Structure formats: structure tokens, C-alpha cells
Amino acid sequence: MASSKASLAIELTKNLKRLASLNARCIVASLLLVLINPAFAKYKTIKIVTLFDYAPYCMADEGYQSDQLIHLGEDAIGFRGYSWDVLRESFQEMGYTIQLKIVPWARAVSTIRSGNADILFPTGINTERLSTFYFSEEAINSAKFKVYVNQDSALEWQDLTSLKGLSIGVKRGFNYGDKWDAVKDINIIKITTITQGFKMLEANYLDGFLGYETNWDYTLKQENWQGKFKKMPAFDSSNEYLAALKTNPNAKALLADFDLGKRRLMKQGRLQQIHEKWFGKAE
């Protein structure tokens, strides 16, 4: 019996030594990995908030997940778009895991303002926003601002003063530039979705629907509504960027990482590939 206990003790001691040796090798391997690739030294996660109905830049499919974690090399579930591809690949190039929240635009803005997200996109710049946010140097997409009307509209367009006294729909929470913010005597109707705005325009609840040309045209094409409406000349335009709250201590560093990541994609030729994926090759 004593001999059996002694043998068991010896075997247990050997196993403990082997386990200690294995743990030591794992620790050394982990340290070497950090030294070889500093990206492993810190698990980098960035919280992104955006909207779900901004095709072809950002758009959610049926069954999308409104809150999801996207690791390196992964894509979102049920969410896609040109601007999303550029943002995702730029941050992944810099080693980030992305915590993505997809909500209506007005809620997205309130989410970033309350400090519950690091980055809001795509975001146009106006005077009011400059007081609250830092913006990336690199644009994520661009927008031309135009007023859409019914085909039989009698509107004679000169400039924004042509809209005085009219009821004009605008998408809730959207930026249309300082020129629009300065106009007076227009009855502004806030709209939740682009399709809702066009339906109200067709039903003559609106005299015009103010929009971003690329996105509004994309919606018309998807709904097969191209012949129902016409658009006035652009009165202004804006690039759109990533925005981070000025009170966020990491704001500038996060925006700088996006800028560097996007420039790397550009140098690799990947940015051109993303553009061709969504808009085709330039003729």
C-alpha cells in the first residue's frame, strides 16, 4: 500500500513539473508574439454607430443585427455599403475589432452625443457640428443636395429662395449645409425614411423633398420610381466624414487611425477595388 502511494506521489510530481513547463512555454510564446506584432499587445475595439437606410453607402438587409461585434477579417451580418466597406477595412487594417450599432439617424446622433459610441458616420460638416465634433481628414463619401419634385410640378427654380412658402420634406437629423440652414419662410416637414418622403411627395403632401442625390437616386432605382419625379439643380454639396465627440479623450487618435488605414488601402489599390464594386469602372 505504501509503495503504491509513493508511486502515485512520484507520478503526480512529474505531471506538475510537465504542466509548469508547458505554462512557461505558453507565456514565452505569448511574449514573443507581442514583441513580433505589437497589435496583439492590446485588444483594440472601437464603437461605431451609423444608420440603416443610406444606400448605397450604408444599408441594412432584412434580418440584420442592430448590435454586433466584428472581428478582424470579418464583415457585418446583414449590413453593407460602400462607406461601410471603406470604414471597416480601414480600421481593420489598423488592427481594430468593431462594435457596430445600427439605428435610425437621429438616434445615432444622440448615441454619439451621449458618449455611448466613439465614431459616428457618414457625417457632413456644418457650423453647429464643428462646435461639438472632431472630424476625420479623409472623407468617407460625398453628397450633392437637391430638391426633388413631382414630374408635373410648376416650381420655377432659381435658388433656395424659390422654395419660400412651400412645404419641403427633409430627412430627420440630416445635414444640408449652411446655405439651407440660413433660409427662411419654408414649411419644413421632417421625414423618417427616404421612401416615406417620396410617397408623401407623390401624394402631394409635400411640394418638394430635399435629398442627397446619390442616395435618393439609388432609392428611386430600387423602387422603380425613376419616372415619377424630377430634381432641381444642386444648390450645395458636401463631403462626409467620420465624427468623434470632442469630449472623448481618444477622439483624435481614433480619427487619425482611420485616416492612416484609408491611405494604406489607397496605396494598396484596395480603395479603388471597393469603389468599382459599388459604382463600376470609370468609362
PDB file of N, CA, C and O in Angstrom, residues 117-155:
ATOM      1  N   ALA A 117     -20.774  55.909 -28.003  1.00  0.00           N
ATOM      2  CA  ALA A 117     -20.078  55.409 -29.186  1.00  0.00           C
ATOM      3  C   ALA A 117     -18.853  56.292 -29.406  1.00  0.00           C
ATOM      4  O   ALA A 117     -18.808  57.444 -28.957  1.00  0.00           O
ATOM      5  N   ASP A 118     -17.856  55.736 -30.084  1.00  0.00           N
ATOM      6  CA  ASP A 118     -16.641  56.502 -30.381  1.00  0.00           C
ATOM      7  C   ASP A 118     -16.768  57.295 -31.678  1.00  0.00           C
ATOM      8  O   ASP A 118     -16.279  58.418 -31.773  1.00  0.00           O
ATOM      9  N   ILE A 119     -17.400  56.672 -32.679  1.00  0.00           N
ATOM     10  CA  ILE A 119     -17.422  57.237 -34.036  1.00  0.00           C
ATOM     11  C   ILE A 119     -18.847  57.216 -34.593  1.00  0.00           C
ATOM     12  O   ILE A 119     -19.544  56.201 -34.503  1.00  0.00           O
ATOM     13  N   LEU A 120     -19.232  58.327 -35.209  1.00  0.00           N
ATOM     14  CA  LEU A 120     -20.473  58.439 -35.967  1.00  0.00           C
ATOM     15  C   LEU A 120     -20.120  58.653 -37.431  1.00  0.00           C
ATOM     16  O   LEU A 120     -19.228  59.446 -37.744  1.00  0.00           O
ATOM     17  N   PHE A 121     -20.810  57.945 -38.337  1.00  0.00           N
ATOM     18  CA  PHE A 121     -20.553  58.146 -39.761  1.00  0.00           C
ATOM     19  C   PHE A 121     -21.774  57.730 -40.551  1.00  0.00           C
ATOM     20  O   PHE A 121     -22.613  56.978 -40.054  1.00  0.00           O
ATOM     21  N   PRO A 122     -21.920  58.171 -41.831  1.00  0.00           N
ATOM     22  CA  PRO A 122     -21.173  59.241 -42.502  1.00  0.00           C
ATOM     23  C   PRO A 122     -21.732  60.600 -42.055  1.00  0.00           C
ATOM     24  O   PRO A 122     -22.950  60.755 -41.965  1.00  0.00           O
ATOM     25  N   THR A 123     -20.891  61.576 -41.822  1.00  0.00           N
ATOM     26  CA  THR A 123     -21.311  62.827 -41.201  1.00  0.00           C
ATOM     27  C   THR A 123     -20.823  64.033 -41.998  1.00  0.00           C
ATOM     28  O   THR A 123     -19.619  64.207 -42.186  1.00  0.00           O
ATOM     29  N   GLY A 124     -21.762  64.858 -42.452  1.00  0.00           N
ATOM     30  CA  GLY A 124     -21.414  66.106 -43.112  1.00  0.00           C
ATOM     31  C   GLY A 124     -21.003  67.150 -42.082  1.00  0.00           C
ATOM     32  O   GLY A 124     -21.351  67.061 -40.899  1.00  0.00           O
ATOM     33  N   ILE A 125     -20.281  68.152 -42.534  1.00  0.00           N
ATOM     34  CA  ILE A 125     -19.788  69.203 -41.637  1.00  0.00           C
ATOM     35  C   ILE A 125     -20.630  70.465 -41.818  1.00  0.00           C
ATOM     36  O   ILE A 125     -20.855  70.909 -42.942  1.00  0.00           O
ATOM     37  N   ASN A 126     -21.100  71.007 -40.710  1.00  0.00           N
ATOM     38  CA  ASN A 126     -21.700  72.339 -40.719  1.00  0.00           C
ATOM     39  C   ASN A 126     -21.237  73.079 -39.465  1.00  0.00           C
ATOM     40  O   ASN A 126     -20.522  72.526 -38.618  1.00  0.00           O
ATOM     41  N   THR A 127     -21.624  74.328 -39.356  1.00  0.00           N
ATOM     42  CA  THR A 127     -21.135  75.164 -38.258  1.00  0.00           C
ATOM     43  C   THR A 127     -21.505  74.594 -36.900  1.00  0.00           C
ATOM     44  O   THR A 127     -20.675  74.553 -35.980  1.00  0.00           O
ATOM     45  N   GLU A 128     -22.731  74.125 -36.764  1.00  0.00           N
ATOM     46  CA  GLU A 128     -23.185  73.600 -35.480  1.00  0.00           C
ATOM     47  C   GLU A 128     -22.392  72.363 -35.074  1.00  0.00           C
ATOM     48  O   GLU A 128     -21.976  72.221 -33.921  1.00  0.00           O
ATOM     49  N   ARG A 129     -22.147  71.474 -36.020  1.00  0.00           N
ATOM     50  CA  ARG A 129     -21.434  70.235 -35.698  1.00  0.00           C
ATOM     51  C   ARG A 129     -19.967  70.491 -35.363  1.00  0.00           C
ATOM     52  O   ARG A 129     -19.372  69.764 -34.554  1.00  0.00           O
ATOM     53  N   LEU A 130     -19.378  71.508 -35.962  1.00  0.00           N
ATOM     54  CA  LEU A 130     -17.977  71.809 -35.691  1.00  0.00           C
ATOM     55  C   LEU A 130     -17.743  72.209 -34.237  1.00  0.00           C
ATOM     56  O   LEU A 130     -16.631  72.081 -33.722  1.00  0.00           O
ATOM     57  N   SER A 131     -18.781  72.678 -33.565  1.00  0.00           N
ATOM     58  CA  SER A 131     -18.634  73.068 -32.170  1.00  0.00           C
ATOM     59  C   SER A 131     -18.618  71.852 -31.245  1.00  0.00           C
ATOM     60  O   SER A 131     -18.204  71.948 -30.090  1.00  0.00           O
ATOM     61  N   THR A 132     -19.058  70.707 -31.761  1.00  0.00           N
ATOM     62  CA  THR A 132     -19.224  69.513 -30.924  1.00  0.00           C
ATOM     63  C   THR A 132     -18.269  68.377 -31.282  1.00  0.00           C
ATOM     64  O   THR A 132     -17.824  67.638 -30.405  1.00  0.00           O
ATOM     65  N   PHE A 133     -17.934  68.260 -32.570  1.00  0.00           N
ATOM     66  CA  PHE A 133     -17.197  67.089 -33.052  1.00  0.00           C
ATOM     67  C   PHE A 133     -15.850  67.446 -33.665  1.00  0.00           C
ATOM     68  O   PHE A 133     -15.673  68.528 -34.240  1.00  0.00           O
ATOM     69  N   TYR A 134     -14.918  66.498 -33.561  1.00  0.00           N
ATOM     70  CA  TYR A 134     -13.747  66.454 -34.436  1.00  0.00           C
ATOM     71  C   TYR A 134     -14.120  65.579 -35.630  1.00  0.00           C
ATOM     72  O   TYR A 134     -14.924  64.651 -35.492  1.00  0.00           O
ATOM     73  N   PHE A 135     -13.517  65.852 -36.788  1.00  0.00           N
ATOM     74  CA  PHE A 135     -13.804  65.088 -37.993  1.00  0.00           C
ATOM     75  C   PHE A 135     -12.516  64.485 -38.560  1.00  0.00           C
ATOM     76  O   PHE A 135     -11.423  65.016 -38.367  1.00  0.00           O
ATOM     77  N   SER A 136     -12.675  63.364 -39.250  1.00  0.00           N
ATOM     78  CA  SER A 136     -11.527  62.759 -39.937  1.00  0.00           C
ATOM     79  C   SER A 136     -11.031  63.687 -41.036  1.00  0.00           C
ATOM     80  O   SER A 136     -11.777  64.523 -41.562  1.00  0.00           O
ATOM     81  N   GLU A 137      -9.766  63.544 -41.398  1.00  0.00           N
ATOM     82  CA  GLU A 137      -9.236  64.296 -42.540  1.00  0.00           C
ATOM     83  C   GLU A 137      -9.704  63.660 -43.845  1.00  0.00           C
ATOM     84  O   GLU A 137      -9.992  64.358 -44.818  1.00  0.00           O
ATOM     85  N   GLU A 138      -9.782  62.339 -43.861  1.00  0.00           N
ATOM     86  CA  GLU A 138     -10.204  61.611 -45.052  1.00  0.00           C
ATOM     87  C   GLU A 138     -11.731  61.523 -45.107  1.00  0.00           C
ATOM     88  O   GLU A 138     -12.374  61.196 -44.113  1.00  0.00           O
ATOM     89  N   ALA A 139     -12.299  61.836 -46.271  1.00  0.00           N
ATOM     90  CA  ALA A 139     -13.745  61.711 -46.450  1.00  0.00           C
ATOM     91  C   ALA A 139     -14.131  60.248 -46.589  1.00  0.00           C
ATOM     92  O   ALA A 139     -13.328  59.406 -47.003  1.00  0.00           O
ATOM     93  N   ILE A 140     -15.378  59.939 -46.255  1.00  0.00           N
ATOM     94  CA  ILE A 140     -15.904  58.580 -46.402  1.00  0.00           C
ATOM     95  C   ILE A 140     -16.803  58.484 -47.633  1.00  0.00           C
ATOM     96  O   ILE A 140     -16.953  57.428 -48.227  1.00  0.00           O
ATOM     97  N   ASN A 141     -17.457  59.603 -48.021  1.00  0.00           N
ATOM     98  CA  ASN A 141     -18.257  59.687 -49.247  1.00  0.00           C
ATOM     99  C   ASN A 141     -18.621  61.153 -49.471  1.00  0.00           C
ATOM    100  O   ASN A 141     -18.144  62.041 -48.741  1.00  0.00           O
ATOM    101  N   SER A 142     -19.421  61.443 -50.468  1.00  0.00           N
ATOM    102  CA  SER A 142     -19.807  62.825 -50.754  1.00  0.00           C
ATOM    103  C   SER A 142     -21.295  62.913 -51.031  1.00  0.00           C
ATOM    104  O   SER A 142     -21.961  61.897 -51.271  1.00  0.00           O
ATOM    105  N   ALA A 143     -21.845  64.134 -50.991  1.00  0.00           N
ATOM    106  CA  ALA A 143     -23.275  64.327 -51.208  1.00  0.00           C
ATOM    107  C   ALA A 143     -23.522  65.639 -51.946  1.00  0.00           C
ATOM    108  O   ALA A 143     -22.904  66.663 -51.635  1.00  0.00           O
ATOM    109  N   LYS A 144     -24.423  65.587 -52.927  1.00  0.00           N
ATOM    110  CA  LYS A 144     -24.939  66.789 -53.583  1.00  0.00           C
ATOM    111  C   LYS A 144     -26.367  66.988 -53.113  1.00  0.00           C
ATOM    112  O   LYS A 144     -27.170  66.049 -53.153  1.00  0.00           O
ATOM    113  N   PHE A 145     -26.701  68.206 -52.692  1.00  0.00           N
ATOM    114  CA  PHE A 145     -28.020  68.487 -52.141  1.00  0.00           C
ATOM    115  C   PHE A 145     -28.947  69.003 -53.248  1.00  0.00           C
ATOM    116  O   PHE A 145     -28.663  70.016 -53.885  1.00  0.00           O
ATOM    117  N   LYS A 146     -30.065  68.290 -53.444  1.00  0.00           N
ATOM    118  CA  LYS A 146     -31.021  68.661 -54.480  1.00  0.00           C
ATOM    119  C   LYS A 146     -32.449  68.531 -53.962  1.00  0.00           C
ATOM    120  O   LYS A 146     -32.724  67.725 -53.072  1.00  0.00           O
ATOM    121  N   VAL A 147     -33.356  69.313 -54.551  1.00  0.00           N
ATOM    122  CA  VAL A 147     -34.768  69.229 -54.229  1.00  0.00           C
ATOM    123  C   VAL A 147     -35.462  68.411 -55.303  1.00  0.00           C
ATOM    124  O   VAL A 147     -35.330  68.695 -56.504  1.00  0.00           O
ATOM    125  N   TYR A 148     -36.198  67.382 -54.888  1.00  0.00           N
ATOM    126  CA  TYR A 148     -36.962  66.520 -55.787  1.00  0.00           C
ATOM    127  C   TYR A 148     -38.425  66.971 -55.763  1.00  0.00           C
ATOM    128  O   TYR A 148     -38.970  67.283 -54.695  1.00  0.00           O
ATOM    129  N   VAL A 149     -39.044  66.991 -56.943  1.00  0.00           N
ATOM    130  CA  VAL A 149     -40.451  67.378 -57.062  1.00  0.00           C
ATOM    131  C   VAL A 149     -41.154  66.384 -57.985  1.00  0.00           C
ATOM    132  O   VAL A 149     -40.503  65.589 -58.675  1.00  0.00           O
ATOM    133  N   ASN A 150     -42.481  66.437 -58.008  1.00  0.00           N
ATOM    134  CA  ASN A 150     -43.235  65.612 -58.944  1.00  0.00           C
ATOM    135  C   ASN A 150     -42.998  66.072 -60.374  1.00  0.00           C
ATOM    136  O   ASN A 150     -42.645  67.241 -60.626  1.00  0.00           O
ATOM    137  N   GLN A 151     -43.193  65.165 -61.321  1.00  0.00           N
ATOM    138  CA  GLN A 151     -42.950  65.485 -62.726  1.00  0.00           C
ATOM    139  C   GLN A 151     -43.799  66.662 -63.208  1.00  0.00           C
ATOM    140  O   GLN A 151     -43.362  67.445 -64.045  1.00  0.00           O
ATOM    141  N   ASP A 152     -44.999  66.814 -62.692  1.00  0.00           N
ATOM    142  CA  ASP A 152     -45.880  67.892 -63.143  1.00  0.00           C
ATOM    143  C   ASP A 152     -45.767  69.154 -62.284  1.00  0.00           C
ATOM    144  O   ASP A 152     -46.603  70.066 -62.376  1.00  0.00           O
ATOM    145  N   SER A 153     -44.735  69.232 -61.448  1.00  0.00           N
ATOM    146  CA  SER A 153     -44.563  70.403 -60.585  1.00  0.00           C
ATOM    147  C   SER A 153     -44.334  71.667 -61.408  1.00  0.00           C
ATOM    148  O   SER A 153     -43.602  71.660 -62.407  1.00  0.00           O
ATOM    149  N   ALA A 154     -44.936  72.756 -60.958  1.00  0.00           N
ATOM    150  CA  ALA A 154     -44.778  74.052 -61.624  1.00  0.00           C
ATOM    151  C   ALA A 154     -43.662  74.887 -61.004  1.00  0.00           C
ATOM    152  O   ALA A 154     -43.513  76.067 -61.344  1.00  0.00           O
ATOM    153  N   LEU A 155     -42.894  74.296 -60.120  1.00  0.00           N
ATOM    154  CA  LEU A 155     -41.824  75.038 -59.449  1.00  0.00           C
ATOM    155  C   LEU A 155     -40.814  75.582 -60.463  1.00  0.00           C
ATOM    156  O   LEU A 155     -40.278  74.844 -61.282  1.00  0.00           O
TER     157      LEU A 155
END
